[in-house]
Amino acid sequence: MITTTGSPMISMEEALQVVLNISQRLEPVTVSFRDSLGKVLAQDVRAQDPLPPYRASIKILIDSGIVGATKLGLLIKSKGQFEL
């Protein structure tokens, strides 16, 4: 197929290979959270502790039919109380 500029059109696979051949991997850099907009993580982020620290989710509470489960003042009990 010929494009409107008269150049032959290449397949998606060929185009991807061209990009991979000419692009270079950048070295990871450390930036502040504020400067991280538009950046891509070099590695996965993992939480030090499991969050939330209790075995419950708001969806479970809503599905259980607890009255007021969708209100912001809901308290969840698990080794104490956590206000949502």
PDB file of C-alpha atoms in Angstrom:
ATOM      1  CA  MET A   1       0.000   0.000   0.000  1.00  0.00           C
ATOM      2  CA  ILE A   2       1.232   3.505  -0.803  1.00  0.00           C
ATOM      3  CA  THR A   3       0.598   6.444   1.565  1.00  0.00           C
ATOM      4  CA  THR A   4      -0.633   9.864   0.436  1.00  0.00           C
ATOM      5  CA  THR A   5       3.004  11.047   0.465  1.00  0.00           C
ATOM      6  CA  GLY A   6       3.971   8.329  -2.000  1.00  0.00           C
ATOM      7  CA  SER A   7       5.933   6.273   0.539  1.00  0.00           C
ATOM      8  CA  PRO A   8       5.239   2.564   0.960  1.00  0.00           C
ATOM      9  CA  MET A   9       3.323   1.701   4.130  1.00  0.00           C
ATOM     10  CA  ILE A  10       4.995  -0.829   6.431  1.00  0.00           C
ATOM     11  CA  SER A  11       3.297  -3.325   8.718  1.00  0.00           C
ATOM     12  CA  MET A  12       2.785  -2.737  12.423  1.00  0.00           C
ATOM     13  CA  GLU A  13       5.410  -5.393  13.212  1.00  0.00           C
ATOM     14  CA  GLU A  14       7.955  -3.682  10.950  1.00  0.00           C
ATOM     15  CA  ALA A  15       7.184  -0.291  12.494  1.00  0.00           C
ATOM     16  CA  LEU A  16       7.620  -1.699  16.002  1.00  0.00           C
ATOM     17  CA  GLN A  17      10.950  -3.246  15.020  1.00  0.00           C
ATOM     18  CA  VAL A  18      12.153   0.102  13.613  1.00  0.00           C
ATOM     19  CA  VAL A  19      11.286   1.850  16.893  1.00  0.00           C
ATOM     20  CA  LEU A  20      12.961  -0.867  18.993  1.00  0.00           C
ATOM     21  CA  ASN A  21      16.098  -0.740  16.829  1.00  0.00           C
ATOM     22  CA  ILE A  22      16.606   3.026  17.124  1.00  0.00           C
ATOM     23  CA  SER A  23      15.468   3.596  20.711  1.00  0.00           C
ATOM     24  CA  GLN A  24      17.813   3.436  23.687  1.00  0.00           C
ATOM     25  CA  ARG A  25      17.078   2.324  27.238  1.00  0.00           C
ATOM     26  CA  LEU A  26      17.595   5.191  29.676  1.00  0.00           C
ATOM     27  CA  GLU A  27      19.271   4.778  33.041  1.00  0.00           C
ATOM     28  CA  PRO A  28      16.903   4.959  36.036  1.00  0.00           C
ATOM     29  CA  VAL A  29      16.858   8.271  37.895  1.00  0.00           C
ATOM     30  CA  THR A  30      15.452   9.279  41.267  1.00  0.00           C
ATOM     31  CA  VAL A  31      13.021  12.190  41.229  1.00  0.00           C
ATOM     32  CA  SER A  32      10.752  13.757  43.820  1.00  0.00           C
ATOM     33  CA  PHE A  33       7.110  12.788  43.890  1.00  0.00           C
ATOM     34  CA  ARG A  34       6.223  16.243  42.575  1.00  0.00           C
ATOM     35  CA  ASP A  35       8.521  15.775  39.555  1.00  0.00           C
ATOM     36  CA  SER A  36       7.320  12.229  38.816  1.00  0.00           C
ATOM     37  CA  LEU A  37       4.347  13.226  36.651  1.00  0.00           C
ATOM     38  CA  GLY A  38       4.747  11.686  33.210  1.00  0.00           C
ATOM     39  CA  LYS A  39       7.535   9.342  34.327  1.00  0.00           C
ATOM     40  CA  VAL A  40       7.469   5.521  34.235  1.00  0.00           C
ATOM     41  CA  LEU A  41       8.576   3.362  37.170  1.00  0.00           C
ATOM     42  CA  ALA A  42      11.793   1.417  36.621  1.00  0.00           C
ATOM     43  CA  GLN A  43      10.635  -1.297  39.030  1.00  0.00           C
ATOM     44  CA  ASP A  44       7.524  -2.369  40.910  1.00  0.00           C
ATOM     45  CA  VAL A  45       6.547  -0.553  44.108  1.00  0.00           C
ATOM     46  CA  ARG A  46       5.804  -2.831  47.048  1.00  0.00           C
ATOM     47  CA  ALA A  47       4.227  -1.929  50.385  1.00  0.00           C
ATOM     48  CA  GLN A  48       6.267  -2.685  53.484  1.00  0.00           C
ATOM     49  CA  ASP A  49       3.087  -3.807  55.266  1.00  0.00           C
ATOM     50  CA  PRO A  50      -0.164  -5.173  53.811  1.00  0.00           C
ATOM     51  CA  LEU A  51      -2.780  -2.476  53.387  1.00  0.00           C
ATOM     52  CA  PRO A  52      -5.425  -2.263  54.625  1.00  0.00           C
ATOM     53  CA  PRO A  53      -4.143  -3.809  57.878  1.00  0.00           C
ATOM     54  CA  TYR A  54      -7.378  -5.787  58.342  1.00  0.00           C
ATOM     55  CA  ARG A  55      -9.225  -8.456  56.377  1.00  0.00           C
ATOM     56  CA  ALA A  56     -12.128  -6.379  55.117  1.00  0.00           C
ATOM     57  CA  SER A  57     -13.073  -4.140  52.287  1.00  0.00           C
ATOM     58  CA  ILE A  58     -15.846  -1.598  51.889  1.00  0.00           C
ATOM     59  CA  LYS A  59     -17.340  -3.771  49.121  1.00  0.00           C
ATOM     60  CA  ILE A  60     -17.703  -6.699  51.540  1.00  0.00           C
ATOM     61  CA  LEU A  61     -19.462  -4.408  54.008  1.00  0.00           C
ATOM     62  CA  ILE A  62     -21.816  -3.013  51.379  1.00  0.00           C
ATOM     63  CA  ASP A  63     -22.595  -6.513  50.058  1.00  0.00           C
ATOM     64  CA  SER A  64     -23.297  -7.703  53.608  1.00  0.00           C
ATOM     65  CA  GLY A  65     -26.228  -5.301  53.852  1.00  0.00           C
ATOM     66  CA  ILE A  66     -24.925  -3.299  56.812  1.00  0.00           C
ATOM     67  CA  VAL A  67     -27.077  -0.183  57.057  1.00  0.00           C
ATOM     68  CA  GLY A  68     -24.992   2.944  56.521  1.00  0.00           C
ATOM     69  CA  ALA A  69     -22.006   1.064  55.113  1.00  0.00           C
ATOM     70  CA  THR A  70     -21.631   3.657  52.373  1.00  0.00           C
ATOM     71  CA  LYS A  71     -21.562   6.610  54.775  1.00  0.00           C
ATOM     72  CA  LEU A  72     -18.215   8.189  55.586  1.00  0.00           C
ATOM     73  CA  GLY A  73     -18.714   7.808  59.337  1.00  0.00           C
ATOM     74  CA  LEU A  74     -18.611   3.982  59.201  1.00  0.00           C
ATOM     75  CA  LEU A  75     -16.363   2.273  61.761  1.00  0.00           C
ATOM     76  CA  ILE A  76     -14.651  -1.035  61.021  1.00  0.00           C
ATOM     77  CA  LYS A  77     -13.537  -3.208  63.947  1.00  0.00           C
ATOM     78  CA  SER A  78     -10.313  -5.182  63.658  1.00  0.00           C
ATOM     79  CA  LYS A  79      -7.649  -4.927  66.351  1.00  0.00           C
ATOM     80  CA  GLY A  80      -9.224  -1.550  67.027  1.00  0.00           C
ATOM     81  CA  GLN A  81     -11.353   0.831  65.034  1.00  0.00           C
ATOM     82  CA  PHE A  82     -10.594   2.585  61.771  1.00  0.00           C
ATOM     83  CA  GLU A  83     -12.749   5.494  60.611  1.00  0.00           C
ATOM     84  CA  LEU A  84     -13.433   5.642  56.885  1.00  0.00           C
TER      85      LEU A  84
END
